[in-house]
Coordinates of C-alpha atoms and ligand atoms in Angstrom, one line a residue:
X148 CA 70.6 103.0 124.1
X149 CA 71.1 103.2 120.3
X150 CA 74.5 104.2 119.0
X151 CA 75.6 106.6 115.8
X152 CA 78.7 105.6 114.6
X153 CA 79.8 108.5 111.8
X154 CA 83.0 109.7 110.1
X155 CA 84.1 112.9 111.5
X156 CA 86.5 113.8 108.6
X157 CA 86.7 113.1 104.5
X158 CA 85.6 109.2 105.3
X159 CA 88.1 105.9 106.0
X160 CA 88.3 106.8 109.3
X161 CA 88.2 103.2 110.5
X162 CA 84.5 103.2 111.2
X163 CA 83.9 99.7 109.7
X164 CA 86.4 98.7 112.5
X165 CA 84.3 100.2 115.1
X166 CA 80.9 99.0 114.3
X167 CA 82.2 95.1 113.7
X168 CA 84.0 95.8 117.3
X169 CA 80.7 97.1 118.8
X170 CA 78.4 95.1 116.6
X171 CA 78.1 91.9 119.3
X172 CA 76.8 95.1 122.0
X173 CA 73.1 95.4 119.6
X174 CA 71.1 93.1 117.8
X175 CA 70.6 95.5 114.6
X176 CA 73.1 97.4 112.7
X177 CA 71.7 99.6 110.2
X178 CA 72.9 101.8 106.6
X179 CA 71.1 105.2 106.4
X180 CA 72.4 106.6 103.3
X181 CA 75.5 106.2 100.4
X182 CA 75.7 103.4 98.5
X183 CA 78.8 101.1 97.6
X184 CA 81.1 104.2 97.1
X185 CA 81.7 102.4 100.9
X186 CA 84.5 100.6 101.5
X187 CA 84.4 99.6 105.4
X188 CA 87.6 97.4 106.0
X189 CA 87.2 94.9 108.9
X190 CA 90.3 92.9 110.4
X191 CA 89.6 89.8 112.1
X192 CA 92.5 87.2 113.2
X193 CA 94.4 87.7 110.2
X194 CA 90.9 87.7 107.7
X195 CA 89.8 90.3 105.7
X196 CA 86.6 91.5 104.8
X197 CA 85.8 94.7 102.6
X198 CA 82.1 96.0 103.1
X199 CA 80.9 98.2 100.6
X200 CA 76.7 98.3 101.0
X201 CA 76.1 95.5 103.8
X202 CA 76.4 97.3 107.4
X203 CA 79.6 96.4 109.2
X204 CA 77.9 94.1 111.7
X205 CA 77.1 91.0 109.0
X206 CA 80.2 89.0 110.6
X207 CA 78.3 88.6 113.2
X208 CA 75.8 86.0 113.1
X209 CA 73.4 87.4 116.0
X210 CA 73.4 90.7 114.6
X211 CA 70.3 91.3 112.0
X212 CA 71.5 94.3 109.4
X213 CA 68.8 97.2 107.6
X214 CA 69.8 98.9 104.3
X215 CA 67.7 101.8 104.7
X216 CA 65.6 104.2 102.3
X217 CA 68.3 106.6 102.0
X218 CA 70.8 104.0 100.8
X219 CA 71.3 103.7 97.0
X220 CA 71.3 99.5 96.0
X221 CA 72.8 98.5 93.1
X222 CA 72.0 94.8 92.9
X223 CA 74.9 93.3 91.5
X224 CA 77.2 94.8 93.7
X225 CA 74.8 93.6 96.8
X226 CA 75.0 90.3 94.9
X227 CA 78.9 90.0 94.5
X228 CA 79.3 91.5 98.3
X229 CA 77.1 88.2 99.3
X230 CA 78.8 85.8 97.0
X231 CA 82.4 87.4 98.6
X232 CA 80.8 87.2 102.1
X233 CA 79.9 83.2 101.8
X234 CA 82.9 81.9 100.1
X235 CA 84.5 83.6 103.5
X236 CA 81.9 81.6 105.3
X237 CA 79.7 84.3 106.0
X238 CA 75.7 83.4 105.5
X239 CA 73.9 86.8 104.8
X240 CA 70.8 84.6 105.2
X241 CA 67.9 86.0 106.4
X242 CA 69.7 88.6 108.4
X243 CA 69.2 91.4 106.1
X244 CA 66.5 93.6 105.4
X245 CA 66.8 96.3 102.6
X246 CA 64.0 99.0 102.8
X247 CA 61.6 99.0 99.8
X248 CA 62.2 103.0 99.3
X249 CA 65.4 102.2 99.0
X250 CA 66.4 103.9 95.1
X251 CA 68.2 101.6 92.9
X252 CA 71.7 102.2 90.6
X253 CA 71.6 101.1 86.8
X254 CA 74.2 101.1 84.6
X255 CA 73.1 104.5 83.1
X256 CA 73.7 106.4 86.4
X257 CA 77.6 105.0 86.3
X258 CA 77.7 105.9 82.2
X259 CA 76.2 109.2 83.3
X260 CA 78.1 110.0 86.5
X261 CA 81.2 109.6 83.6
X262 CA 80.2 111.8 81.5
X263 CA 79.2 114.7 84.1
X264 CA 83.2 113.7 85.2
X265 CA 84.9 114.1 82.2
X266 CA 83.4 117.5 81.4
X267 CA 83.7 119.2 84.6
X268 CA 87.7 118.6 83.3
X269 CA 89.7 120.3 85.9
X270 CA 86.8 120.7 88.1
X271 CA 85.9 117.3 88.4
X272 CA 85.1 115.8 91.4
X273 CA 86.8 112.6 91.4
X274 CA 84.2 110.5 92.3
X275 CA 84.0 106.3 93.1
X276 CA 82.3 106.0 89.8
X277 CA 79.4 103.8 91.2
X278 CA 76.7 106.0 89.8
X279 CA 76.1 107.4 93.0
X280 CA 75.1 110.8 92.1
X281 CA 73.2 110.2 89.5
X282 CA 71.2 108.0 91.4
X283 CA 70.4 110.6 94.0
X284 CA 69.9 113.4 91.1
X285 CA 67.1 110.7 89.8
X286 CA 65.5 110.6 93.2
X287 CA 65.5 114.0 93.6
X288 CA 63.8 114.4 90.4
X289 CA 61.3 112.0 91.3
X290 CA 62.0 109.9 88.8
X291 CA 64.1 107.6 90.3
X292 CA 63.4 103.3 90.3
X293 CA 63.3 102.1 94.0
X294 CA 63.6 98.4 94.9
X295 CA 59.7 97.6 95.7
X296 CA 59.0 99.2 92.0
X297 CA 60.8 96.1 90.8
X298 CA 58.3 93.7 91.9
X299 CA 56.1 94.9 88.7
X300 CA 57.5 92.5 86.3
X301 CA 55.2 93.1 83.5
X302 CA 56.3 94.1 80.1
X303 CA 53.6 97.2 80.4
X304 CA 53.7 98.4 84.0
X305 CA 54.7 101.4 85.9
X306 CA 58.4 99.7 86.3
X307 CA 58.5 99.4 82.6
X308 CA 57.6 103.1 81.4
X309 CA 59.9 104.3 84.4
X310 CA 62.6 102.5 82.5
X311 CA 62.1 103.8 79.2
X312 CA 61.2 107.0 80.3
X313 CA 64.7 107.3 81.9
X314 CA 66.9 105.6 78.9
X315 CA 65.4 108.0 76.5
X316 CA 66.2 111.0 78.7
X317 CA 70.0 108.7 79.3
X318 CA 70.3 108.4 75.6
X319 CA 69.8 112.4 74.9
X320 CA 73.0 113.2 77.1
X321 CA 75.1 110.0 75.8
X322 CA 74.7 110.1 72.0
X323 CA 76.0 106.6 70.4
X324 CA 76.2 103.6 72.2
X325 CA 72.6 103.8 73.2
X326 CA 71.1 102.2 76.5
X327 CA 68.5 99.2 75.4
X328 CA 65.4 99.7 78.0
X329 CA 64.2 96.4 77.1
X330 CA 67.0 94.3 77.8
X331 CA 67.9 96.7 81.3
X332 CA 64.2 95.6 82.0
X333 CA 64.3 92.0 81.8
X334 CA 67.5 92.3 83.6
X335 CA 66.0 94.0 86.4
X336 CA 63.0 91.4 86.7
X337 CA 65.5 88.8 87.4
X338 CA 67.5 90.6 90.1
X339 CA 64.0 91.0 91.7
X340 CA 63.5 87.5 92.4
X341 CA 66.8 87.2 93.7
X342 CA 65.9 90.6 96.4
X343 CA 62.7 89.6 96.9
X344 CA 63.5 87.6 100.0
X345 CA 65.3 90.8 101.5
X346 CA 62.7 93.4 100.8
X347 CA 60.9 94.9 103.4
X348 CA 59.4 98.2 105.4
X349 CA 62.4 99.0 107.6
X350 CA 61.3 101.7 109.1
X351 CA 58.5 99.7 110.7
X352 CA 61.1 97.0 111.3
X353 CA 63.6 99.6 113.1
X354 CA 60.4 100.9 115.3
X355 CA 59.0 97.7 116.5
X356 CA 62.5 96.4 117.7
X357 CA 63.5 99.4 119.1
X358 CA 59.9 99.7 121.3
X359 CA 61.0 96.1 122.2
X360 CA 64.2 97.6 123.7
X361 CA 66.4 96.0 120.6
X362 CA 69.5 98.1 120.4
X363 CA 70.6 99.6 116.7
X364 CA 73.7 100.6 115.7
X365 CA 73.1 103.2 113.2
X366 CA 76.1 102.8 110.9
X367 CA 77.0 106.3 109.1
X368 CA 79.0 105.8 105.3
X369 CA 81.6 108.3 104.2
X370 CA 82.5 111.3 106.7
X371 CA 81.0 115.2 107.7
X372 CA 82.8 116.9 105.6
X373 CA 81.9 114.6 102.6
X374 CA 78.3 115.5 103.1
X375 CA 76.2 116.8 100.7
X376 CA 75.2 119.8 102.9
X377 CA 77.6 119.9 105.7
X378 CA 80.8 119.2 103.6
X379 CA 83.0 120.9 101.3
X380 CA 80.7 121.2 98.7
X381 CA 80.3 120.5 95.6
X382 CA 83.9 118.3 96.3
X383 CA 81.1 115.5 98.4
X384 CA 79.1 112.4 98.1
X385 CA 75.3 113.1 97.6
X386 CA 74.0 111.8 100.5
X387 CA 73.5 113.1 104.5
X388 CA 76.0 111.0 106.3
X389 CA 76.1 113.2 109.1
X390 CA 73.2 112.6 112.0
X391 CA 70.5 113.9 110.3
X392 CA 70.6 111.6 107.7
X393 CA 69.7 108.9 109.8
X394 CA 65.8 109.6 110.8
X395 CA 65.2 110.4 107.1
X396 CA 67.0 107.6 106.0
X397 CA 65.8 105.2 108.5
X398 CA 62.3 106.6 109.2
X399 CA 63.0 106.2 112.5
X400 CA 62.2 109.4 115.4
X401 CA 64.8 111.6 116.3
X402 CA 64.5 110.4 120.4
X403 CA 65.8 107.0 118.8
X404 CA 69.1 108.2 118.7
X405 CA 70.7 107.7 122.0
X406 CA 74.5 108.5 121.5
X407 CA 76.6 109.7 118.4
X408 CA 79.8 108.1 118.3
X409 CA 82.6 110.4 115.9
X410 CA 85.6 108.1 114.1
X411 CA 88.8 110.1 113.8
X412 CA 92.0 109.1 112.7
X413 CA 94.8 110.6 114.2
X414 CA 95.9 112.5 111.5
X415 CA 93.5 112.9 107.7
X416 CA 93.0 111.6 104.8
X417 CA 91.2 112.5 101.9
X418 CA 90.1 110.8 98.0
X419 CA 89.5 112.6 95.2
X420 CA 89.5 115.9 94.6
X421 CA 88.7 119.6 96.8
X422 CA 90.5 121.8 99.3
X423 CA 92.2 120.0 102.2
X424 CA 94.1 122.3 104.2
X425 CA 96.4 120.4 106.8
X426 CA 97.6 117.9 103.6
X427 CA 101.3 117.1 103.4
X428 CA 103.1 116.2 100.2
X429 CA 106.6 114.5 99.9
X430 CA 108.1 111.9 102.2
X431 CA 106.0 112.8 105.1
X432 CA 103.0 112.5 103.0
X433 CA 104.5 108.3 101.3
X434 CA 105.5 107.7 105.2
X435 CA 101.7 108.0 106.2
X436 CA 100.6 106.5 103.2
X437 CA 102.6 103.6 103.3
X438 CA 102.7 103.1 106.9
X439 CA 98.6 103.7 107.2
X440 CA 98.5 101.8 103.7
X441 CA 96.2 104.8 102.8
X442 CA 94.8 103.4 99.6
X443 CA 91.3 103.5 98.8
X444 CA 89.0 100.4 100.0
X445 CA 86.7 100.7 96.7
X446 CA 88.9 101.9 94.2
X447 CA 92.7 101.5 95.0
X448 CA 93.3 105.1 94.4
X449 CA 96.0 106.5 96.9
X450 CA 94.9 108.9 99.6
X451 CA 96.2 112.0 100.4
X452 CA 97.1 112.2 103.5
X453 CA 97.7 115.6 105.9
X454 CA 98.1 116.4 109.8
X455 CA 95.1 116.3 112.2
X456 CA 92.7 119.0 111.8
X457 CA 90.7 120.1 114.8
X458 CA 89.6 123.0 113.2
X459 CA 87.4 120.3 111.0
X460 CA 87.2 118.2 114.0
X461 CA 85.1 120.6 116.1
X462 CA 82.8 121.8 112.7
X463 CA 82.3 117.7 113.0
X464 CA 81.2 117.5 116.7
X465 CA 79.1 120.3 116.1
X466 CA 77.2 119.1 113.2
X467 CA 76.6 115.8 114.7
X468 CA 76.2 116.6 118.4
X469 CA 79.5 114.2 118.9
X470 CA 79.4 112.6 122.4
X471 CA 82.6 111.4 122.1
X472 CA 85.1 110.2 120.1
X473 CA 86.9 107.2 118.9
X474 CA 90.7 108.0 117.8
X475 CA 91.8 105.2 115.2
X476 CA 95.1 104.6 113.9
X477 CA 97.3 106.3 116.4
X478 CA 100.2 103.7 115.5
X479 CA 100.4 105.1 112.2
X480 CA 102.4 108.0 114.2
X481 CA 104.5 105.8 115.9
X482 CA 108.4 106.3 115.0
X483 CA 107.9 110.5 114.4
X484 CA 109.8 112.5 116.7
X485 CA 107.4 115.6 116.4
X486 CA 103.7 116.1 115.5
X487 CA 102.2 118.7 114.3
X488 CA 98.3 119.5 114.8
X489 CA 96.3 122.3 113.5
X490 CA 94.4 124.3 115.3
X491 CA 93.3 127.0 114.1
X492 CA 93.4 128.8 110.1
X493 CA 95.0 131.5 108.5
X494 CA 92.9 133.2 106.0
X495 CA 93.4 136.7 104.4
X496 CA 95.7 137.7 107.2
X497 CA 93.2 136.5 110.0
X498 CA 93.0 133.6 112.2
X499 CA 89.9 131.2 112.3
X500 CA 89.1 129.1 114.5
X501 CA 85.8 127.8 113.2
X502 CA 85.4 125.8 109.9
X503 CA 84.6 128.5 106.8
X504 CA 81.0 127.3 105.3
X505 CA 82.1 128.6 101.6
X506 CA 84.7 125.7 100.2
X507 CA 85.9 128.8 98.4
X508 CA 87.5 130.3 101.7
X509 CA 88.0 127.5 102.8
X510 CA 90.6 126.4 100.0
X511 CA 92.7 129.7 100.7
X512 CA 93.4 128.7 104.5
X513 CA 96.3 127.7 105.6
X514 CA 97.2 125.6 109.0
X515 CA 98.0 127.1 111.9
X516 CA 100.1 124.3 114.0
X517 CA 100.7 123.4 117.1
X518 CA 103.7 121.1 117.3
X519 CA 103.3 118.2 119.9
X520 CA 106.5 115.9 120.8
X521 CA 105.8 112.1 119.1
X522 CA 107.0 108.7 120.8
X523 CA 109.6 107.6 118.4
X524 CA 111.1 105.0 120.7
X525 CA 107.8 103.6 122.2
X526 CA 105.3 102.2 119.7
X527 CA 101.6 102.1 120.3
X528 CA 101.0 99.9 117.9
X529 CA 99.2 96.6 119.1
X530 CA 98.9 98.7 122.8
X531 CA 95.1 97.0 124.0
X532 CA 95.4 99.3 127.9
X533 CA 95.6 102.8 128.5
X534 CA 97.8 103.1 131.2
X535 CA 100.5 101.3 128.6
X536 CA 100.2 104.4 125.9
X537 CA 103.7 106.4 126.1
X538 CA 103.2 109.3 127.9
X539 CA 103.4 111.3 124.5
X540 CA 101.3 109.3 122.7
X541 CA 98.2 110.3 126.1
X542 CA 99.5 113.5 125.9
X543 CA 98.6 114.1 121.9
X544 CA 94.9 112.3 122.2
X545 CA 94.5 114.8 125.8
X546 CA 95.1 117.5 123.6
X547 CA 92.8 115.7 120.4
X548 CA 90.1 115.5 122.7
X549 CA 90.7 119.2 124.4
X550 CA 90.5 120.8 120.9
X551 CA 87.8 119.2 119.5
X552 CA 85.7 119.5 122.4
X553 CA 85.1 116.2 122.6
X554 CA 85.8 113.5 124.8
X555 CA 87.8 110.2 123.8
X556 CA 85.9 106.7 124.2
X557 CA 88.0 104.4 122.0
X558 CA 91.3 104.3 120.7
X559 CA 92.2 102.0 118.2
X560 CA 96.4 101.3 117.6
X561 CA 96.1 98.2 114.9
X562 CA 93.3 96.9 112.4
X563 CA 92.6 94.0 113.9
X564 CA 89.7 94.0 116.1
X565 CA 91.4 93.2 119.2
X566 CA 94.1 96.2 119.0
X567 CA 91.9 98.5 120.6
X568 CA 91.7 100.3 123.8
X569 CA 88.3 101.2 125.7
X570 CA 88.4 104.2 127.6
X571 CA 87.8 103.5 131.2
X572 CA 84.6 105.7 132.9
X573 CA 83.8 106.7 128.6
X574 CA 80.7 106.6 126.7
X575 CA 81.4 103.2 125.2
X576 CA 82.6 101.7 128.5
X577 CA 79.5 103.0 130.2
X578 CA 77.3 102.0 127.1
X579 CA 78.7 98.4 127.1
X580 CA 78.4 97.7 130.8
X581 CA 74.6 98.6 131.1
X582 CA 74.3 96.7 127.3
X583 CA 75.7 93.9 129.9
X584 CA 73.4 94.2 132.7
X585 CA 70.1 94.3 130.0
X586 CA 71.2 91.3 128.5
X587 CA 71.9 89.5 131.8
Ligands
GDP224 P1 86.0 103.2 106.9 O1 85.6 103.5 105.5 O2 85.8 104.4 107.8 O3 85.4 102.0 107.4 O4 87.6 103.0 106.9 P2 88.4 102.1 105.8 O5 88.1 100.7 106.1 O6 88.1 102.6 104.4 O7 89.9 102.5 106.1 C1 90.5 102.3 107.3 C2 91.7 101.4 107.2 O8 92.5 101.5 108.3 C3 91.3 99.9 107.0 O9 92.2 99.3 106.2 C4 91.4 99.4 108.4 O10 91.7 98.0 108.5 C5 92.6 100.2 108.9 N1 92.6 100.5 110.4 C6 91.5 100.8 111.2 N2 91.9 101.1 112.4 C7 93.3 101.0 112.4 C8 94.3 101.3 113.3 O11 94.1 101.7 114.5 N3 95.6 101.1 112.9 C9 95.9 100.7 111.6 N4 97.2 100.6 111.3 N5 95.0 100.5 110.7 C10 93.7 100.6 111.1
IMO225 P1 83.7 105.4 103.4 O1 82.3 105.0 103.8 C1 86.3 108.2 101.3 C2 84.5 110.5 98.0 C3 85.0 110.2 96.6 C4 84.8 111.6 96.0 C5 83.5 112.1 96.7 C6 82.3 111.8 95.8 O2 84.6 104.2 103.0 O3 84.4 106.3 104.3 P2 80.9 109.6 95.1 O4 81.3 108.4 94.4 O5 80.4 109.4 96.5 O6 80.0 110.5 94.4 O7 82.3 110.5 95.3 O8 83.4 111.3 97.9 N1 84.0 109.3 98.8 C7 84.7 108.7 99.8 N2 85.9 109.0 100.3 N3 85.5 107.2 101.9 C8 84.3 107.0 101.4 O9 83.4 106.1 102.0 C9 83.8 107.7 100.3 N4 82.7 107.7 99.5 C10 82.8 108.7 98.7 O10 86.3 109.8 96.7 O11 85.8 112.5 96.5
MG226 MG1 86.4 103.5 103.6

């Protein structure tokens, strides 16, 4: 059975965690949309490894990995991620395949995405600056370059004109330092023959292996409510990160998709800008930070960080047909005598209890909490069994799980790989023991 693994918040939920930990469970792990905004942390023994475009389960040297057509590539970031991987001692080899619909970043869509930023002023969207938007606006347009387009190196072909076609219309929004087409051109050509070994049809790729009885991971970038439809909009990314994205940006059937995985944390966090309504600021808010160090994977930039928010958390399940949850970084709540958790809004006088669809309402609600007693004597931190959680610390996931509507697979109480606990009787238990028997 294949396996979604998707943020159910504003993204860093720990879901590059949770893919390397399932990742030895399937033989493919595969990207579906977003670009290197990513920044997927995985722990191992001490290492470190930040993936920003290359799906979670490269460590792996079984696993194959598929950058799909609804990812956005920008080659020399996919370059410096392989260079980064292989003075680790990772080979990328020729386990990758990056779909040939895939669109492709240039340095105008980062110069651009700039510009948009700076004038939106104080409606700006604080973005990750990778040219992310852009890129999608470009594809959208239907003007966009995609990867197999750069196999037409000639100085006169369709890859050519799409170039200078797009600088010109680049050089009418940026006046002065103006974009040189032919020198982005001949730049291009040679990161072709670099991806050239990589390119491929994935979809086709995906299909075969699944009718094989291969198993996929599909691995979901940023979270629900960054999405570009389901989110708080405009304050999102610009792709579909929640399920749907991932037959569009796959091209693989919807019956493909066996189970859908949701990554929590414990409590939220959110970067850049837009309405967030369970966030705390002063010492609770550096004490989460600091102890979660909740600093951005691809830029640095420090997260704000707020109180678990099940009203989100059940818009979440909904949108992506959760089958269960994994709850990551219950340690960072370990030492707090009380917890609060929202469940419900207050907005003009009323109380909600479902997500409001204009981010408008949405940034005049106000937490309605439910205080839960923490574990400050007992940490959870490092805890690998169930049965060894303080009573507290079960009795705040119960109630996780209860008001998200969701039940709870995984917990995870440390980066590292190993500090995770697998729900007995849950969807990954279940999932991993018949992955056992097929393989046997
Ligand atoms: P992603 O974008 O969803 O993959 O998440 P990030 O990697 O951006 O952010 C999650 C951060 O939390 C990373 O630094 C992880 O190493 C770390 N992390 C994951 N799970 C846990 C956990 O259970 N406890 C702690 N303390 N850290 C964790
Ligand atoms: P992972 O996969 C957290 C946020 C940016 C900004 C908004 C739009 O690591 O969870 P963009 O550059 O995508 O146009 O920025 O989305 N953002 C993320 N926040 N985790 C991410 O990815 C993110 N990717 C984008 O901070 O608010
Ligand atoms: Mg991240």
């Amino acid at each position: 059975m294949n396996l979604a693994v998707i943020g159910a918040q504003w993204g860093d939920e720990g879901k590059g965690k949770i893919v390397d930990l399932l990742a030895p469970f399937v033989s493919i792990v595969a990207r579906y949309q977003g670009g290197h905004n990513a920044g997927h942390t995985v722990s191992v023994g001490g290492a470190q490894f930040v993936l920003h475009l290359l799906p979670s389960g490269i460590l792996h040297s079984s696993v194959h990995c598929v950058i799909g057509n609804g990812v956005v590539v920008d080659p020399e970031a996919l370059f410096e991620e392989i260079r980064m991987l292989a003075s680790k001692g990772i080979e990328v080899g020729d386990r990758l395949l990056i779909s040939e619909k895939a669109h492709v970043i240039l340095p105008y869509h980062r110069e651009l995405e700039m510009h948009a930023e700076e004038r939106r002023g104080s409606r700006r969207i604080g973005t990750t600056a990778r040219g992310i938007g852009p890129c999608y606006e470009d594809k959208a347009g239907r003007r966009g370059i995609r990867i197999g387009d750069l196999r037409d190196t000639s100085d006169d072909g369709l890859l050519a004109d799409a170039i200078r076609e797009n600088v010109l219309l680049r050089n009418q929004v940026i006046r002065g330092a103006e974009t040189d087409w032919r020198a982005l051109h001949t730049e291009l050509c040679a990161s072709w023959v670099r991806l050239e070994r990589w390119v491929g049809d994935a979809s086709l790729f995906l299909t075969n292996a699944i009718r094989k009885g291969q198993c996929v991971l599909f691995e979901g970038a940023q979270g629900t409510l960054l999405d570009i439809d389901h989110g708080t909009y405009p304050f999102v990314s610009s792709s579909n990160g929640t399920v749907g994205g991932i037959c569009a940006g796959l091209g693989v059937g919807p019956r493909s998709i066996g189970a859908v995985l949701g990554i929590t944390k414990a409590y939220t966090t959110r970067v850049g800008e837009g309405p967030f309504p369970t966030e705390v600021r002063g010492e609770l808010e550096e004490m989460l930070r600091e102890k979660g160090r909740e600093y951005g994977a691809s830029t640095g930039r420090p997260r704000r960080c707020g109180w678990y928010d099940a009203v989100a958390a059940r818009c979440a399940a909904r949108v992506n047909g959760f089958d269960a949850l994994a709850v990551t970084k219950l340690d960072v709540l370990d030492g707090l005598d009380e917890i609060p958790l929202c469940c419900a809004y207050r907005h003009e006088g009323r109380e909600l209890t479902e997500f409001p669809s204009r981010t408008a309402a949405l940034a005049r609600c106000e937490p309605v909490y439910e205080v839960l007693p923490g574990w400050p004597r007992n940490p959870t931190a490092g805890i690998r069994r169930y049965e060894d959680l303080p009573a507290e610390a079960k009795t705040y996931l119960q109630r996780i799980g209860e008001v998200a509507g969701v039940p709870i697979a995984l917990v995870s109480t440390g980066s590292d790989r190993a500090d995770t606990i697998l729900v007995a009787g849950g969807l990954i238990d279940q999932w991993q023991k018949k992955r056992a028997v097929t393989a046997s």
